[in-house]
């Protein structure tokens, strides 16, 4: 008996490059909080499928924020960052955002807001959340990364 030849799936013209744990590490970039709004607006308008648009903002190794066309989320492990949750919720309420997820999961606090796909409003909200919710000053250097920026 002869073993059948292995099936090879057909190749499409577009193949999404692996990012994150399955691919190369994301490039970390830095910008001041005062410059971040225009960076976010441009990012959220990239001509990519929405599931490829997620910008990570790193506070610490275990704490951060994610921004996508229809979502803003926090992943907070450190107690000092968790103390900012009431202020973050308050600023989010000013923008009419209501938590979609607001709970502790495996030692981390996950806070997620669904937002309308409006790049200008989302970018303004993120800057307000970082400044008034997280207590960051305009000159604070923000560390961010996104697979869509690495492949742009």
PDB file of C-alpha atoms in Angstrom:
ATOM      1  CA  UNK A   1       0.000   0.000   0.000  1.00  0.00           C
ATOM      2  CA  UNK A   2       1.101   3.513  -0.816  1.00  0.00           C
ATOM      3  CA  UNK A   3       0.228   6.380   1.497  1.00  0.00           C
ATOM      4  CA  UNK A   4      -1.822   9.126  -0.178  1.00  0.00           C
ATOM      5  CA  UNK A   5      -0.088  12.397  -0.928  1.00  0.00           C
ATOM      6  CA  UNK A   6      -0.755  15.059   1.724  1.00  0.00           C
ATOM      7  CA  UNK A   7      -3.339  17.643   0.807  1.00  0.00           C
ATOM      8  CA  UNK A   8      -1.948  21.121   0.362  1.00  0.00           C
ATOM      9  CA  UNK A   9      -4.439  23.950   0.870  1.00  0.00           C
ATOM     10  CA  UNK A  10      -4.680  26.426  -1.992  1.00  0.00           C
ATOM     11  CA  UNK A  11      -2.846  29.717  -1.409  1.00  0.00           C
ATOM     12  CA  UNK A  12      -4.764  32.958  -1.525  1.00  0.00           C
ATOM     13  CA  UNK A  13      -3.222  36.150  -2.839  1.00  0.00           C
ATOM     14  CA  UNK A  14      -3.272  37.690   0.672  1.00  0.00           C
ATOM     15  CA  UNK A  15      -1.852  36.045   3.732  1.00  0.00           C
ATOM     16  CA  UNK A  16      -2.016  37.867   7.024  1.00  0.00           C
ATOM     17  CA  UNK A  17       1.422  37.946   8.619  1.00  0.00           C
ATOM     18  CA  UNK A  18       1.495  36.475  12.126  1.00  0.00           C
ATOM     19  CA  UNK A  19       1.860  39.030  14.918  1.00  0.00           C
ATOM     20  CA  UNK A  20       2.142  38.807  18.674  1.00  0.00           C
ATOM     21  CA  UNK A  21       3.051  35.432  20.177  1.00  0.00           C
ATOM     22  CA  UNK A  22       2.852  33.659  16.777  1.00  0.00           C
ATOM     23  CA  UNK A  23       4.990  36.179  14.921  1.00  0.00           C
ATOM     24  CA  UNK A  24       7.706  38.746  15.387  1.00  0.00           C
ATOM     25  CA  UNK A  25       7.494  41.052  18.406  1.00  0.00           C
ATOM     26  CA  UNK A  26       5.680  44.310  17.831  1.00  0.00           C
ATOM     27  CA  UNK A  27       7.744  47.466  17.417  1.00  0.00           C
ATOM     28  CA  UNK A  28       7.387  49.714  20.451  1.00  0.00           C
ATOM     29  CA  UNK A  29       6.937  53.368  19.651  1.00  0.00           C
ATOM     30  CA  UNK A  30       6.796  56.420  21.931  1.00  0.00           C
ATOM     31  CA  UNK A  31       4.920  59.685  21.704  1.00  0.00           C
ATOM     32  CA  UNK A  32       3.885  62.358  24.149  1.00  0.00           C
ATOM     33  CA  UNK A  33       0.284  62.334  25.282  1.00  0.00           C
ATOM     34  CA  UNK A  34      -0.186  65.670  23.524  1.00  0.00           C
ATOM     35  CA  UNK A  35       0.815  64.045  20.188  1.00  0.00           C
ATOM     36  CA  UNK A  36      -1.164  60.858  20.674  1.00  0.00           C
ATOM     37  CA  UNK A  37      -4.562  62.066  19.424  1.00  0.00           C
ATOM     38  CA  UNK A  38      -3.398  62.621  15.837  1.00  0.00           C
ATOM     39  CA  UNK A  39      -1.506  59.294  15.887  1.00  0.00           C
ATOM     40  CA  UNK A  40      -4.641  57.467  17.031  1.00  0.00           C
ATOM     41  CA  UNK A  41      -6.857  59.167  14.448  1.00  0.00           C
ATOM     42  CA  UNK A  42      -4.487  58.161  11.645  1.00  0.00           C
ATOM     43  CA  UNK A  43      -4.207  54.613  12.996  1.00  0.00           C
ATOM     44  CA  UNK A  44      -7.979  54.145  13.287  1.00  0.00           C
ATOM     45  CA  UNK A  45      -8.364  55.274   9.653  1.00  0.00           C
ATOM     46  CA  UNK A  46      -5.859  52.780   8.225  1.00  0.00           C
ATOM     47  CA  UNK A  47      -7.342  50.845   5.287  1.00  0.00           C
ATOM     48  CA  UNK A  48      -7.192  47.486   7.039  1.00  0.00           C
ATOM     49  CA  UNK A  49      -9.828  45.009   8.186  1.00  0.00           C
ATOM     50  CA  UNK A  50     -11.085  46.102  11.608  1.00  0.00           C
ATOM     51  CA  UNK A  51      -9.889  42.889  13.246  1.00  0.00           C
ATOM     52  CA  UNK A  52      -6.312  43.897  12.336  1.00  0.00           C
ATOM     53  CA  UNK A  53      -6.564  47.306  13.999  1.00  0.00           C
ATOM     54  CA  UNK A  54      -5.625  47.072  17.659  1.00  0.00           C
ATOM     55  CA  UNK A  55      -3.211  49.541  19.182  1.00  0.00           C
ATOM     56  CA  UNK A  56      -1.652  48.574  22.517  1.00  0.00           C
ATOM     57  CA  UNK A  57      -0.732  51.275  25.040  1.00  0.00           C
ATOM     58  CA  UNK A  58       1.651  49.951  27.674  1.00  0.00           C
ATOM     59  CA  UNK A  59       1.616  51.389  31.191  1.00  0.00           C
ATOM     60  CA  UNK A  60       3.767  48.653  32.751  1.00  0.00           C
ATOM     61  CA  UNK A  61       4.714  45.105  31.819  1.00  0.00           C
ATOM     62  CA  UNK A  62       1.344  43.908  33.190  1.00  0.00           C
ATOM     63  CA  UNK A  63      -0.920  46.929  32.751  1.00  0.00           C
ATOM     64  CA  UNK A  64      -2.196  48.623  29.649  1.00  0.00           C
ATOM     65  CA  UNK A  65      -4.914  49.761  27.342  1.00  0.00           C
ATOM     66  CA  UNK A  66      -6.106  48.670  23.908  1.00  0.00           C
ATOM     67  CA  UNK A  67      -7.733  50.850  21.253  1.00  0.00           C
ATOM     68  CA  UNK A  68      -9.623  49.538  18.238  1.00  0.00           C
ATOM     69  CA  UNK A  69     -12.190  51.094  15.870  1.00  0.00           C
ATOM     70  CA  UNK A  70     -15.127  49.932  18.023  1.00  0.00           C
ATOM     71  CA  UNK A  71     -13.524  49.232  21.409  1.00  0.00           C
ATOM     72  CA  UNK A  72     -11.438  50.724  24.194  1.00  0.00           C
ATOM     73  CA  UNK A  73     -10.236  48.300  26.859  1.00  0.00           C
ATOM     74  CA  UNK A  74      -8.055  48.200  29.936  1.00  0.00           C
ATOM     75  CA  UNK A  75      -6.173  45.252  31.364  1.00  0.00           C
ATOM     76  CA  UNK A  76      -4.916  46.172  34.840  1.00  0.00           C
ATOM     77  CA  UNK A  77      -3.069  43.923  37.268  1.00  0.00           C
ATOM     78  CA  UNK A  78      -1.191  46.412  39.465  1.00  0.00           C
ATOM     79  CA  UNK A  79      -3.089  47.755  42.502  1.00  0.00           C
ATOM     80  CA  UNK A  80      -1.968  51.340  41.810  1.00  0.00           C
ATOM     81  CA  UNK A  81      -3.464  51.231  38.321  1.00  0.00           C
ATOM     82  CA  UNK A  82      -6.644  49.577  39.603  1.00  0.00           C
ATOM     83  CA  UNK A  83      -7.126  52.567  41.921  1.00  0.00           C
ATOM     84  CA  UNK A  84      -7.636  54.662  38.761  1.00  0.00           C
ATOM     85  CA  UNK A  85     -10.702  52.608  37.717  1.00  0.00           C
ATOM     86  CA  UNK A  86     -13.311  54.980  39.261  1.00  0.00           C
ATOM     87  CA  UNK A  87     -11.753  57.974  37.466  1.00  0.00           C
ATOM     88  CA  UNK A  88     -11.563  55.999  34.192  1.00  0.00           C
ATOM     89  CA  UNK A  89     -15.240  55.026  34.479  1.00  0.00           C
ATOM     90  CA  UNK A  90     -16.182  58.652  35.220  1.00  0.00           C
ATOM     91  CA  UNK A  91     -14.402  60.002  32.128  1.00  0.00           C
ATOM     92  CA  UNK A  92     -15.894  57.220  29.997  1.00  0.00           C
ATOM     93  CA  UNK A  93     -19.378  58.195  31.198  1.00  0.00           C
ATOM     94  CA  UNK A  94     -18.743  61.771  30.016  1.00  0.00           C
ATOM     95  CA  UNK A  95     -18.323  60.352  26.502  1.00  0.00           C
ATOM     96  CA  UNK A  96     -21.455  58.224  26.846  1.00  0.00           C
ATOM     97  CA  UNK A  97     -19.501  54.974  27.103  1.00  0.00           C
ATOM     98  CA  UNK A  98     -20.889  52.197  29.267  1.00  0.00           C
ATOM     99  CA  UNK A  99     -18.844  49.149  30.284  1.00  0.00           C
ATOM    100  CA  UNK A 100     -19.348  46.051  28.185  1.00  0.00           C
ATOM    101  CA  UNK A 101     -17.046  44.137  30.520  1.00  0.00           C
ATOM    102  CA  UNK A 102     -15.991  45.274  33.998  1.00  0.00           C
ATOM    103  CA  UNK A 103     -14.646  42.385  36.064  1.00  0.00           C
ATOM    104  CA  UNK A 104     -11.648  40.637  37.523  1.00  0.00           C
ATOM    105  CA  UNK A 105     -10.411  37.649  35.547  1.00  0.00           C
ATOM    106  CA  UNK A 106      -7.379  35.615  36.649  1.00  0.00           C
ATOM    107  CA  UNK A 107      -5.909  38.389  38.790  1.00  0.00           C
ATOM    108  CA  UNK A 108      -6.417  41.178  36.232  1.00  0.00           C
ATOM    109  CA  UNK A 109      -9.151  43.778  36.018  1.00  0.00           C
ATOM    110  CA  UNK A 110     -10.680  43.907  32.548  1.00  0.00           C
ATOM    111  CA  UNK A 111     -12.663  47.033  31.659  1.00  0.00           C
ATOM    112  CA  UNK A 112     -14.002  47.237  28.107  1.00  0.00           C
ATOM    113  CA  UNK A 113     -16.140  49.852  26.383  1.00  0.00           C
ATOM    114  CA  UNK A 114     -17.789  49.478  22.991  1.00  0.00           C
ATOM    115  CA  UNK A 115     -17.515  52.695  21.011  1.00  0.00           C
ATOM    116  CA  UNK A 116     -18.919  53.963  17.723  1.00  0.00           C
ATOM    117  CA  UNK A 117     -16.467  53.672  14.809  1.00  0.00           C
ATOM    118  CA  UNK A 118     -15.598  57.400  14.815  1.00  0.00           C
ATOM    119  CA  UNK A 119     -11.808  57.880  14.708  1.00  0.00           C
ATOM    120  CA  UNK A 120     -11.878  61.525  15.827  1.00  0.00           C
ATOM    121  CA  UNK A 121     -14.162  60.913  18.812  1.00  0.00           C
ATOM    122  CA  UNK A 122     -12.401  57.708  19.858  1.00  0.00           C
ATOM    123  CA  UNK A 123      -8.975  59.397  19.733  1.00  0.00           C
ATOM    124  CA  UNK A 124     -10.255  62.351  21.798  1.00  0.00           C
ATOM    125  CA  UNK A 125     -11.792  59.956  24.324  1.00  0.00           C
ATOM    126  CA  UNK A 126      -8.558  57.961  24.658  1.00  0.00           C
ATOM    127  CA  UNK A 127      -6.550  61.127  25.346  1.00  0.00           C
ATOM    128  CA  UNK A 128      -9.122  62.214  27.970  1.00  0.00           C
ATOM    129  CA  UNK A 129      -9.099  58.738  29.524  1.00  0.00           C
ATOM    130  CA  UNK A 130      -5.308  58.796  29.717  1.00  0.00           C
ATOM    131  CA  UNK A 131      -5.073  62.331  31.091  1.00  0.00           C
ATOM    132  CA  UNK A 132      -8.048  62.638  33.415  1.00  0.00           C
ATOM    133  CA  UNK A 133      -8.783  58.954  33.969  1.00  0.00           C
ATOM    134  CA  UNK A 134      -5.232  57.663  34.336  1.00  0.00           C
ATOM    135  CA  UNK A 135      -3.699  60.910  35.584  1.00  0.00           C
ATOM    136  CA  UNK A 136      -1.047  61.265  32.855  1.00  0.00           C
ATOM    137  CA  UNK A 137       0.350  64.696  31.940  1.00  0.00           C
ATOM    138  CA  UNK A 138       0.558  66.029  28.354  1.00  0.00           C
ATOM    139  CA  UNK A 139       4.337  65.621  28.289  1.00  0.00           C
ATOM    140  CA  UNK A 140       4.161  61.992  29.486  1.00  0.00           C
ATOM    141  CA  UNK A 141       5.806  59.591  27.051  1.00  0.00           C
ATOM    142  CA  UNK A 142       3.305  56.960  25.933  1.00  0.00           C
ATOM    143  CA  UNK A 143       4.618  53.578  24.794  1.00  0.00           C
ATOM    144  CA  UNK A 144       2.447  51.988  22.105  1.00  0.00           C
ATOM    145  CA  UNK A 145       2.559  49.249  19.486  1.00  0.00           C
ATOM    146  CA  UNK A 146       0.363  47.807  16.762  1.00  0.00           C
ATOM    147  CA  UNK A 147       0.842  45.069  14.212  1.00  0.00           C
ATOM    148  CA  UNK A 148      -0.888  47.189  11.567  1.00  0.00           C
ATOM    149  CA  UNK A 149       1.783  49.880  12.022  1.00  0.00           C
ATOM    150  CA  UNK A 150       4.591  47.361  11.609  1.00  0.00           C
ATOM    151  CA  UNK A 151       3.145  46.118   8.341  1.00  0.00           C
ATOM    152  CA  UNK A 152       2.157  49.555   6.976  1.00  0.00           C
TER     153      UNK A 152
END
